[in-house]
Amino acid sequence: MSSRFLSGLRVVTLGTGIAGPLAGRMLASYGAEVFKVESRAGGIDAFRTYGDDLDASPRFIEMNLNTRSVTLNLKTSLGVKLFKELVGHCDVVMENFRPGVLQGLGLSPRDLLTVKQDLIIVRMPGLGSVGRQASYGTWGPTLAAYCGLTYLWNHARQDRPVGSQGVYPDYVTAVMAPIVVMAALLARKRTGEGTVVELTQVDLAAYMLGTTLLDVLVNDRDPAPTGNASLHAVPHNCYPCAGEDRWCVIAVENENQWRALCSVIGQPELVGDERFCRTLQRWHNRSDLDALLSDWTAQHDASEVMRRLQAAGVPAGVVASGMDLYTDEHLEARGFIQSVRHPVLGEVPLAGLPLQFDTASHETFRSPPPLGADNSYVLIELLGHTRADLERWEREEVVY
Amino acid sequence: MLRGLTALDLTDLRGQFASRVLRDLGMRVIMVEPPGGNATRKSGPFKADAPDGDSSLRFAFLNGGKESVTLDIGRAEGRELLLQLSEHVDVVLESFLPGHLADLGLGYDVLKRQNPRLVVASITGFGQYGPYSGYLASDIVGVATGGLMYISGDSSLPPVKPPETQAFYLGSLFAAYGVLLALFARESTGQGRYVDCSIQESVATQEHTIREAAFDGAVISRNGSQHKNVAPASVFACRDGYVYLFILGADHWQSFLDLWADHPPELDGDELKAPHRRRALVSKLNPLIEQFTRRYSKEELAALLQDRGVPCLPVNSPREFLEQEETRQREFLGPAFSQGLGEYFAPRLPAIVDERPPADAGGPPRCGEHNSLVFGEWLGLPPAALELLSAQGVI
C-alpha cells in the first residue's frame, strides 16, 4: 500500500533553517505538494547560504526534501498579489516569521482567509505573539536556554550551564506543526472550515519538560540538573569503553537485570554484596558501582557491551556518533538511511523519517530543485498566467 | 480539532506522550491499565515526595485528561474484552516489545479483522523488525543509540542525556503524526493502517549527524553549548547568570559591535562578517566576548541586544521560565484537578486554535476510574458482570 497519504494536498511554506522547512518536508514526504516560497530580495533560506552554491547546500537539501521552489518578492505589491493567488490554490500555509511581519505585508491570517475560507494556517512564533518579548529574534538554542532545557541538560553540580550544541526546539516544532496541520485537516473534513493555529516554539520546548514544571508548580521546587542518573534505575549511566571517546549507556531497571549484569561482567558475587542488594543501596553506593562497571566496560568495545548486555536482557546502548549511525546494521536493515540524488553533489546519504506503515513503506527522497525552478509550473500551469507575464515579472524582480 | 475520535492507550512511559498530545488536540483517550495500575504511576517525582496513591507528577503530566480502565489482557476474558473495545475506537496505541501483543492473540491482523477501520501504532525502542528489534530500550538507550548523547555535553566530561525522557517524547510525537496521517487516509479508503515508530530513529532524525558523517566526512562530537557552524553562538556568562547569544548575519554582528563600544579593533575586520570565519576563531573570540557580557545582568544584556535585533535570551531555570511575566501572558499554564493532587496549575500544549486559549491539561484518572462507564456503556456489561470480572482480577 502507498504511504502517499497526502496526495492532492497543497501547502505553502515560508520559513528558514530547520523548524519551518522540516515541517514542510514532513508533509511533502507523504505526498503533499509543498511550495517553499523564497526571494532573492532578502528572503533566502539561511541554510542555502552555508556554502558557495545556493542550490547545492547539503544541509538545505536535507531539510527541504520533496518540496518545490518558488520565488516571489513579497516586498512588492505584485509579489503579494501573486502569493495570494497561490494561496487560493492551497490547503495549508505554514510560516515562522516574527509576529507582525506578514501582517505588515497584507498577509495576515484574516487576509489569507479572505482568499480561501477553508485555509489552514499554522504560525510558529518563537516567543508567541503577546508581551514585550514577542518581537524578539530567536533561534533554537536561544529558546532551549530560555525555557530551562539548557540549564537542566547537564551533569549534576557543574559551574556552568552546558546543554547541547544542537537546536532541539526546532525539531520539536518541526514535528508538532504537521501534527497540528493533520488535526486541522481532519476537523475540516467534518466542519468544512479553515483554522488558524499559533504554536509558540518556546512553550512547545517547555512542554517537553512538563514533569519538571509540575515539580516546580506542585512542590514549589527549583529542580537542578541530574545528569545521567535516574532515581528508579541504578546503575544508570554512561560508561567509557575501549578506544577514544567511545561510550556505552547501561540502565538497570529491576533486580533480574541486576543479576544478569553481574553475571555478564563475570562478578556474580556482587548479587550478594550488601552495598548493591537493592536499588536504594545501589543509589547510595553508585560511585563505587560506576567505578566497578567502568573497569569492565573500558576493556570492551562499546558495541560488544551493548550486544552482550542486551543478549542477557539488560538495557544498554552504544553512544552512537554520526558514523556509528551511518554504518549501523540495524538501521540498514530497516532502510532508515537512503541517498538522495543531486545533480551537483551526487548521492547524499540522509536520515529518513522514523515511521513505517504496514510493511516497510518508506518516504521517497527527492532533492528540492534549484531556487525558483517551479516558477513556471506555478505561475503558468497553476495560476494561468502567460510566459510573457512571467518573463516580465522576472525582469521586474517580482518573481525573484 | 480531533473531537469525535477515540483511542485506546496500552502504552507505558514510552508512548504516553503520544496520547497526551492527541488528547490535547481533542481526541478522547482511554488508558488500558493492568489491574495493578500502569507503571508510570510509580514513577517520580511525587507530590510532597510521597509515592503512594495518585501522587506521581510524571503520571499526571503524561496522562492528564485521559480516562482509565483496567484490564488484564494476558487472560482470555481480558483479551476478549479488549477485542470488543477495539470495535468502538479509532486508534490503538501500544509500546510492548515487538511480538508481545501477537503472542497474546492481539496482533494487528487480529485487531484489523475485528475493526478494519482501526489505526494501530506501535512505539518501540528499535521498531518492529531488524536485528535490534528485541532489544530493551530505556530512555537513555534511545538518546544514546539515536546519536543525540554523543554530541551533548562538555567535551571534558562523559556524554550527558537531556532531562526527562526526551527519546520517548520524540518517538511519541512522530507516532502521533503517523496516527493522524493514517486517520486522514482512512477518510478516503475506509481502511485503518499499522504504524511502526522507532524511538532510536526518532532521535536520529536530529542534528544532521548522519549526513555530516556520511557525506561531509565530519563526525560531530561534544562541544558544550557552542554551535557547530556559527559564532558567537554559545552560552556566555553575565554578572548574575548566563545568556545564549546567537549571531549569524553580518548586520547582527555589526549591531553587536556597536553596543560593545570599546571592543578590540581587530574585531572590525571585514573577514569577521562571515559566521564561518568567526566560527574558525571561536577559541579566541568567545573569551573576549565574555569579558563584555560579564558587565551586564542576563536580563539587561538580552534586552539591550534584542532592542538592536540581535538574538540573545537568558539561560533560565525551569522555575525562572515559569516566573516570566510573558509566560503568564501567553497563558501557558492552566488549572487542573485530581483527587491525589488537589487543585494545581499545569502546563498546556501551546496550540492556540482560532485565538482560543490552549486546552487545559486535565487531571490524571484514578486507576480503573472509568470501568463502569466504558464497559457498561460500550459493551453493555451490567454491574453484576463487572463485579464478577473484578473479583476474578480481570478488571
Coordinates of N, CA and C in Angstrom, one line a residue, chain B residues 45-238:
Chain B
P45 N 9.0 12.4 39.8 CA 8.7 12.9 41.2 C 7.3 12.8 41.6
F46 N 7.1 12.8 42.9 CA 5.8 12.7 43.5 C 5.4 14.0 44.3
K47 N 4.1 14.2 44.4 CA 3.7 15.3 45.3 C 4.2 15.1 46.7
A48 N 4.9 16.1 47.2 CA 5.4 16.0 48.6 C 6.3 14.8 48.8
D49 N 6.9 14.3 47.7 CA 7.8 13.1 47.8 C 7.1 11.9 48.4
A50 N 5.8 11.8 48.3 CA 5.1 10.7 48.9 C 4.6 9.8 47.8
P51 N 5.3 8.6 47.6 CA 5.0 7.8 46.4 C 3.8 6.9 46.6
D52 N 2.8 7.3 47.2 CA 1.6 6.5 47.5 C 0.4 7.0 46.7
G53 N -0.5 6.1 46.4 CA -1.7 6.6 45.8 C -1.5 7.2 44.4
D54 N -2.1 8.4 44.3 CA -2.2 9.0 43.0 C -1.3 10.3 43.0
S55 N -0.1 10.2 43.4 CA 0.7 11.4 43.6 C 1.9 11.6 42.6
S56 N 2.0 10.7 41.6 CA 3.1 10.8 40.6 C 2.9 12.0 39.7
L57 N 3.8 12.9 39.7 CA 3.7 14.1 38.8 C 4.0 13.7 37.4
R58 N 4.9 12.7 37.2 CA 5.2 12.2 35.9 C 3.9 11.6 35.2
F59 N 3.2 10.8 36.0 CA 1.9 10.3 35.6 C 0.9 11.4 35.3
A60 N 0.9 12.4 36.2 CA -0.1 13.5 36.0 C 0.2 14.2 34.7
F61 N 1.5 14.5 34.4 CA 1.8 15.3 33.2 C 1.4 14.4 32.0
L62 N 1.8 13.2 32.0 CA 1.7 12.4 30.7 C 0.2 12.0 30.5
N63 N -0.6 11.8 31.6 CA -1.9 11.2 31.4 C -3.0 12.1 31.9
G64 N -2.8 13.3 32.1 CA -3.9 14.2 32.5 C -4.9 14.3 31.4
G65 N -6.2 14.3 31.8 CA -7.3 14.4 30.8 C -7.6 13.1 30.1
K66 N -6.9 12.0 30.4 CA -7.3 10.7 29.8 C -8.3 10.0 30.8
E67 N -8.9 9.0 30.3 CA -9.8 8.1 31.1 C -9.0 6.8 31.4
S68 N -9.4 6.1 32.4 CA -8.7 4.9 32.7 C -9.6 3.7 32.9
V69 N -9.3 2.6 32.2 CA -10.0 1.3 32.6 C -8.9 0.3 32.9
T70 N -9.2 -0.7 33.7 CA -8.2 -1.8 34.0 C -8.7 -3.0 33.2
L71 N -7.6 -3.7 32.8 CA -7.9 -4.9 32.0 C -6.7 -5.8 32.0
D72 N -6.8 -7.1 32.4 CA -5.6 -8.0 32.3 C -5.7 -8.6 30.9
I73 N -5.0 -8.1 30.0 CA -5.1 -8.6 28.6 C -4.4 -9.9 28.4
G74 N -3.7 -10.3 29.4 CA -3.0 -11.6 29.3 C -3.9 -12.8 29.6
R75 N -5.1 -12.5 30.0 CA -6.1 -13.6 30.3 C -7.2 -13.6 29.2
A76 N -7.7 -14.7 29.0 CA -8.7 -14.9 27.9 C -9.8 -13.9 28.0
E77 N -10.4 -13.7 29.2 CA -11.5 -12.8 29.3 C -11.1 -11.4 29.0
G78 N -9.9 -11.1 29.4 CA -9.4 -9.7 29.2 C -9.2 -9.5 27.7
R79 N -8.6 -10.5 27.1 CA -8.3 -10.3 25.7 C -9.6 -10.1 24.9
E80 N -10.6 -10.9 25.3 CA -11.9 -10.8 24.6 C -12.5 -9.4 24.8
L81 N -12.4 -8.9 26.0 CA -13.0 -7.5 26.3 C -12.2 -6.5 25.5
L82 N -10.9 -6.6 25.3 CA -10.1 -5.7 24.5 C -10.5 -5.7 23.1
L83 N -10.8 -6.9 22.6 CA -11.2 -7.0 21.2 C -12.6 -6.3 21.0
Q84 N -13.4 -6.5 22.0 CA -14.7 -5.8 21.9 C -14.6 -4.3 22.0
L85 N -13.7 -3.8 22.9 CA -13.5 -2.4 23.0 C -12.9 -1.8 21.7
S86 N -12.1 -2.6 21.0 CA -11.4 -2.1 19.8 C -12.4 -1.8 18.7
E87 N -13.6 -2.4 18.8 CA -14.7 -2.1 17.8 C -15.2 -0.7 18.0
H88 N -15.0 -0.1 19.2 CA -15.6 1.2 19.5 C -14.7 2.3 19.3
V89 N -13.4 2.1 18.9 CA -12.4 3.1 18.9 C -11.8 3.3 17.5
D90 N -11.1 4.4 17.3 CA -10.4 4.6 16.1 C -9.0 4.3 16.1
V91 N -8.4 4.3 17.3 CA -6.9 4.2 17.4 C -6.6 3.3 18.5
V92 N -5.5 2.4 18.4 CA -4.9 1.7 19.5 C -3.4 2.0 19.5
L93 N -2.9 2.5 20.6 CA -1.5 2.8 20.8 C -0.9 1.7 21.7
E94 N 0.3 1.2 21.4 CA 0.9 0.3 22.3 C 2.4 0.4 22.2
S95 N 3.1 0.0 23.3 CA 4.6 0.1 23.3 C 5.3 -1.1 23.9
F96 N 4.6 -2.3 23.8 CA 5.2 -3.5 24.2 C 6.4 -3.9 23.3
L97 N 7.2 -4.8 23.8 CA 8.3 -5.4 22.9 C 7.6 -6.0 21.7
P98 N 8.2 -5.9 20.5 CA 7.6 -6.4 19.3 C 7.2 -7.9 19.5
G99 N 6.0 -8.2 19.1 CA 5.6 -9.6 19.1 C 4.7 -9.9 20.4
H100 N 4.8 -9.1 21.4 CA 4.1 -9.4 22.6 C 2.6 -9.4 22.4
L101 N 2.0 -8.4 21.8 CA 0.6 -8.5 21.6 C 0.2 -9.6 20.7
A102 N 1.0 -9.9 19.7 CA 0.7 -11.1 18.8 C 0.7 -12.4 19.6
D103 N 1.6 -12.5 20.6 CA 1.6 -13.7 21.4 C 0.4 -13.8 22.2
L104 N -0.2 -12.7 22.6 CA -1.5 -12.7 23.4 C -2.7 -12.9 22.5
G105 N -2.4 -13.0 21.2 CA -3.6 -13.1 20.2 C -4.2 -11.8 20.0
L106 N -3.4 -10.7 20.1 CA -3.9 -9.3 19.9 C -3.1 -8.6 18.9
G107 N -2.5 -9.3 17.9 CA -1.6 -8.7 16.9 C -2.5 -7.8 16.0
Y108 N -1.8 -7.1 15.1 CA -2.5 -6.2 14.2 C -3.5 -6.9 13.3
D109 N -3.1 -8.1 12.8 CA -4.0 -8.8 12.0 C -5.3 -9.2 12.7
V110 N -5.2 -9.5 14.0 CA -6.4 -9.8 14.7 C -7.3 -8.6 15.0
L111 N -6.6 -7.5 15.4 CA -7.4 -6.3 15.6 C -8.0 -5.8 14.4
K112 N -7.3 -5.9 13.3 CA -7.8 -5.4 12.0 C -9.1 -6.2 11.5
R113 N -9.0 -7.5 11.8 CA -10.2 -8.3 11.5 C -11.4 -7.9 12.3
Q114 N -11.1 -7.5 13.5 CA -12.2 -7.1 14.4 C -12.8 -5.7 14.0
N115 N -11.9 -4.8 13.6 CA -12.3 -3.5 13.2 C -11.3 -3.0 12.1
P116 N -11.8 -3.2 10.8 CA -10.9 -2.8 9.7 C -10.6 -1.3 9.6
R117 N -11.3 -0.5 10.3 CA -11.0 1.0 10.3 C -10.0 1.4 11.3
L118 N -9.6 0.4 12.1 CA -8.7 0.8 13.2 C -7.3 1.2 12.8
V119 N -6.7 2.2 13.4 CA -5.3 2.6 13.2 C -4.6 2.1 14.4
V120 N -3.6 1.3 14.2 CA -2.8 0.8 15.3 C -1.3 1.3 15.2
A121 N -0.8 1.9 16.3 CA 0.5 2.4 16.3 C 1.3 1.7 17.4
S122 N 2.6 1.3 17.0 CA 3.5 0.7 18.0 C 4.7 1.7 18.1
I123 N 5.0 2.0 19.4 CA 6.1 2.9 19.7 C 7.1 2.1 20.5
T124 N 8.2 1.7 19.8 CA 9.2 0.8 20.5 C 10.6 1.4 20.3
G125 N 11.5 0.9 21.1 CA 12.9 1.3 21.0 C 13.5 1.3 19.6
F126 N 13.3 0.1 19.0 CA 14.1 -0.1 17.7 C 13.2 -0.5 16.6
G127 N 11.9 -0.3 16.7 CA 10.9 -0.7 15.7 C 10.6 -2.2 15.7
Q128 N 9.7 -2.6 14.7 CA 9.2 -3.9 14.8 C 10.1 -5.0 14.1
Y129 N 11.0 -4.6 13.3 CA 11.9 -5.7 12.7 C 13.3 -5.1 12.6
G130 N 14.3 -6.0 12.3 CA 15.7 -5.6 12.3 C 16.4 -6.3 13.4
P131 N 17.7 -6.4 13.4 CA 18.5 -7.1 14.4 C 18.3 -6.7 15.8
Y132 N 18.0 -5.4 16.0 CA 17.9 -4.9 17.4 C 16.4 -4.9 17.9
S133 N 15.5 -5.4 17.1 CA 14.1 -5.1 17.4 C 13.7 -5.7 18.8
G134 N 14.4 -6.8 19.2 CA 14.1 -7.3 20.5 C 14.9 -6.7 21.7
Y135 N 15.7 -5.7 21.4 CA 16.5 -5.0 22.4 C 15.6 -4.2 23.3
L136 N 16.0 -4.1 24.6 CA 15.3 -3.3 25.6 C 15.8 -1.9 25.5
A137 N 14.8 -1.0 25.5 CA 15.1 0.5 25.4 C 14.6 1.3 26.5
S138 N 15.4 1.6 27.5 CA 15.0 2.7 28.4 C 15.4 4.0 27.7
D139 N 14.9 5.1 28.2 CA 15.1 6.3 27.5 C 16.6 6.6 27.2
I140 N 17.4 6.4 28.2 CA 18.9 6.7 28.0 C 19.4 5.9 26.8
V141 N 18.9 4.7 26.6 CA 19.3 3.9 25.5 C 18.9 4.5 24.2
G142 N 17.7 5.1 24.2 CA 17.2 5.8 23.0 C 18.0 7.0 22.6
V143 N 18.3 7.9 23.6 CA 19.1 9.1 23.3 C 20.5 8.7 22.9
A144 N 21.0 7.6 23.5 CA 22.4 7.2 23.1 C 22.5 6.6 21.7
T145 N 21.6 5.6 21.5 CA 21.7 4.9 20.2 C 21.1 5.7 19.0
G146 N 20.4 6.8 19.3 CA 19.9 7.7 18.3 C 20.9 8.8 18.0
G147 N 22.0 8.9 18.7 CA 23.1 9.9 18.3 C 23.0 11.2 19.0
L148 N 22.0 11.5 19.8 CA 21.9 12.8 20.4 C 22.9 13.0 21.6
M149 N 23.1 11.9 22.3 CA 24.0 12.0 23.5 C 25.5 12.2 23.1
Y150 N 25.9 11.6 22.0 CA 27.3 11.8 21.6 C 27.7 13.2 21.4
I151 N 26.7 14.0 21.0 CA 27.1 15.4 20.7 C 26.7 16.4 21.8
S152 N 26.3 15.8 23.0 CA 25.8 16.7 24.1 C 26.7 16.7 25.3
G153 N 27.0 17.9 25.8 CA 27.7 18.0 27.0 C 29.1 18.6 26.8
D154 N 29.8 18.8 27.9 CA 31.1 19.4 27.9 C 32.1 18.3 27.3
S155 N 33.1 18.7 26.5 CA 34.0 17.8 25.8 C 34.9 17.1 26.9
S156 N 35.1 17.7 28.0 CA 36.0 17.1 29.0 C 35.2 16.1 29.9
L157 N 33.9 16.0 29.7 CA 33.1 15.1 30.6 C 32.4 14.0 29.7
P158 N 31.9 13.0 30.4 CA 31.2 12.0 29.6 C 29.9 12.6 28.9
P159 N 29.5 12.0 27.8 CA 28.2 12.5 27.2 C 27.1 12.5 28.2
V160 N 26.2 13.5 28.0 CA 25.1 13.6 29.0 C 23.8 13.6 28.3
K161 N 22.8 12.9 28.9 CA 21.5 12.9 28.3 C 20.7 14.1 28.6
P162 N 19.7 14.4 27.8 CA 18.8 15.5 28.1 C 17.8 15.2 29.3
P163 N 17.2 16.2 29.9 CA 16.3 15.9 31.1 C 15.1 15.1 30.7
E164 N 14.4 14.5 31.6 CA 13.2 13.7 31.4 C 13.5 12.6 30.4
T165 N 12.4 12.3 29.7 CA 12.6 11.1 28.8 C 12.4 11.6 27.3
Q166 N 13.4 12.4 26.8 CA 13.2 13.0 25.5 C 13.1 12.0 24.4
A167 N 13.8 10.9 24.5 CA 13.8 9.9 23.4 C 12.3 9.4 23.3
F168 N 11.7 9.1 24.4 CA 10.3 8.6 24.4 C 9.4 9.7 23.9
Y169 N 9.6 10.9 24.3 CA 8.8 12.0 23.9 C 8.9 12.2 22.3
L170 N 10.1 12.2 21.8 CA 10.2 12.4 20.4 C 9.6 11.2 19.6
G171 N 9.8 10.0 20.0 CA 9.2 8.9 19.4 C 7.7 9.0 19.4
S172 N 7.1 9.5 20.6 CA 5.7 9.7 20.7 C 5.2 10.7 19.8
L173 N 5.9 11.8 19.6 CA 5.5 12.9 18.7 C 5.4 12.3 17.3
F174 N 6.4 11.6 16.8 CA 6.3 11.1 15.5 C 5.2 10.1 15.3
A175 N 5.0 9.3 16.4 CA 3.9 8.3 16.3 C 2.6 9.0 16.2
A176 N 2.4 10.1 16.9 CA 1.1 10.9 16.9 C 0.9 11.4 15.4
Y177 N 2.0 11.8 14.8 CA 1.9 12.2 13.4 C 1.5 11.1 12.5
G178 N 2.1 9.9 12.7 CA 1.8 8.7 11.9 C 0.3 8.3 12.1
V179 N -0.2 8.4 13.3 CA -1.6 8.1 13.6 C -2.5 9.0 12.8
L180 N -2.2 10.3 12.8 CA -3.1 11.3 12.2 C -3.0 11.1 10.6
L181 N -1.8 10.8 10.1 CA -1.7 10.5 8.7 C -2.6 9.4 8.3
A182 N -2.6 8.3 9.1 CA -3.4 7.1 8.8 C -4.9 7.4 9.0
L183 N -5.3 8.2 10.0 CA -6.7 8.6 10.1 C -7.1 9.4 8.9
F184 N -6.3 10.3 8.4 CA -6.6 11.1 7.3 C -6.8 10.2 6.0
A185 N -5.9 9.3 5.9 CA -6.0 8.4 4.7 C -7.3 7.6 4.8
R186 N -7.7 7.2 6.0 CA -8.9 6.4 6.3 C -10.2 7.1 5.7
E187 N -10.1 8.4 5.8 CA -11.3 9.2 5.3 C -11.6 8.8 3.8
S188 N -10.6 8.5 3.1 CA -10.9 8.2 1.7 C -10.9 6.7 1.4
T189 N -10.1 5.9 2.2 CA -10.0 4.4 1.9 C -11.0 3.6 2.8
G190 N -11.4 4.2 3.9 CA -12.2 3.4 4.8 C -11.4 2.4 5.6
Q191 N -10.1 2.3 5.3 CA -9.3 1.3 6.0 C -8.3 1.9 7.0
G192 N -8.1 1.2 8.1 CA -7.0 1.7 9.0 C -5.7 1.3 8.5
R193 N -4.6 1.6 9.2 CA -3.3 1.3 8.9 C -2.5 0.9 10.2
Y194 N -1.4 0.3 9.9 CA -0.5 0.0 11.0 C 0.7 0.9 11.0
V195 N 1.1 1.5 12.1 CA 2.2 2.4 12.2 C 3.3 1.9 13.1
D196 N 4.5 1.7 12.5 CA 5.7 1.2 13.2 C 6.6 2.4 13.5
C197 N 6.7 2.9 14.7 CA 7.6 4.0 15.0 C 8.7 3.6 15.9
S198 N 9.9 3.9 15.5 CA 11.2 3.5 16.2 C 11.7 4.7 17.0
I199 N 11.9 4.5 18.3 CA 12.4 5.6 19.1 C 13.8 6.0 18.7
Q200 N 14.7 5.0 18.4 CA 16.0 5.3 18.0 C 16.0 6.2 16.8
E201 N 15.2 5.8 15.8 CA 15.2 6.6 14.6 C 14.6 8.0 14.8
S202 N 13.6 8.1 15.7 CA 13.1 9.4 16.0 C 14.2 10.4 16.5
V203 N 15.1 9.8 17.3 CA 16.2 10.7 17.8 C 17.2 10.9 16.7
A204 N 17.4 9.9 15.8 CA 18.4 10.0 14.8 C 18.0 10.9 13.6
T205 N 16.8 11.4 13.6 CA 16.4 12.4 12.6 C 17.1 13.8 12.9
Q206 N 17.6 13.9 14.1 CA 18.1 15.2 14.5 C 19.5 15.5 14.2
E207 N 19.8 16.8 14.0 CA 21.1 17.4 14.1 C 22.1 16.9 12.9
H208 N 21.5 16.4 11.9 CA 22.3 16.2 10.6 C 23.5 15.2 10.9
T209 N 23.6 14.5 12.0 CA 24.8 13.8 12.3 C 25.1 12.7 11.2
I210 N 24.1 12.1 10.7 CA 24.3 11.0 9.7 C 24.9 11.6 8.4
R211 N 24.2 12.6 7.9 CA 24.7 13.2 6.7 C 26.1 13.8 6.8
E212 N 26.4 14.5 7.9 CA 27.7 15.1 8.1 C 28.8 14.0 8.1
A213 N 28.5 12.9 8.8 CA 29.5 11.8 8.8 C 29.6 11.1 7.4
A214 N 28.5 10.8 6.8 CA 28.5 10.0 5.6 C 28.9 10.9 4.4
F215 N 28.5 12.1 4.3 CA 28.7 12.9 3.1 C 29.9 13.9 3.3
D216 N 29.9 14.6 4.4 CA 30.9 15.6 4.6 C 32.2 15.0 5.3
G217 N 32.0 13.8 5.8 CA 33.2 13.2 6.5 C 33.5 13.8 7.8
A218 N 32.5 14.5 8.4 CA 32.8 15.2 9.7 C 32.0 14.6 10.8
V219 N 32.6 13.9 11.7 CA 31.9 13.3 12.8 C 31.9 14.4 14.0
I220 N 30.6 14.8 14.2 CA 30.4 15.8 15.3 C 30.6 15.2 16.6
S221 N 31.3 15.8 17.5 CA 31.3 15.3 18.9 C 31.0 16.4 19.9
R222 N 31.1 16.1 21.2 CA 30.6 17.1 22.2 C 31.5 18.4 22.1
N223 N 30.8 19.5 22.3 CA 31.5 20.8 22.2 C 30.7 21.8 23.1
G224 N 30.2 21.3 24.2 CA 29.5 22.2 25.1 C 28.3 22.8 24.4
S225 N 28.0 24.1 24.6 CA 26.9 24.8 24.0 C 27.3 25.4 22.7
Q226 N 28.5 25.3 22.3 CA 29.0 26.0 21.1 C 28.4 25.4 19.8
H227 N 27.6 26.2 19.1 CA 27.0 25.8 17.8 C 28.1 25.3 16.9
K228 N 27.8 24.3 16.0 CA 28.9 23.8 15.2 C 29.3 24.6 14.0
N229 N 28.4 25.5 13.6 CA 28.8 26.3 12.4 C 28.8 27.8 12.6
V230 N 28.3 28.3 13.7 CA 28.1 29.7 13.9 C 28.8 30.2 15.1
A231 N 29.3 31.4 15.1 CA 29.9 32.1 16.3 C 29.7 33.6 16.1
P232 N 29.6 34.3 17.2 CA 29.3 33.7 18.6 C 27.9 33.1 18.6
A233 N 27.9 31.8 19.1 CA 26.6 31.1 19.3 C 26.9 30.1 20.4
S234 N 26.7 30.6 21.6 CA 27.1 29.8 22.8 C 26.5 30.4 24.0
V235 N 26.7 29.7 25.2 CA 26.4 30.3 26.5 C 27.5 31.2 26.9
F236 N 27.1 32.4 27.3 CA 28.1 33.4 27.8 C 27.7 33.8 29.2
A237 N 28.7 34.1 30.1 CA 28.5 34.4 31.5 C 28.1 35.9 31.6
C238 N 27.2 36.2 32.4 CA 26.9 37.6 32.8 C 27.2 37.8 34.2

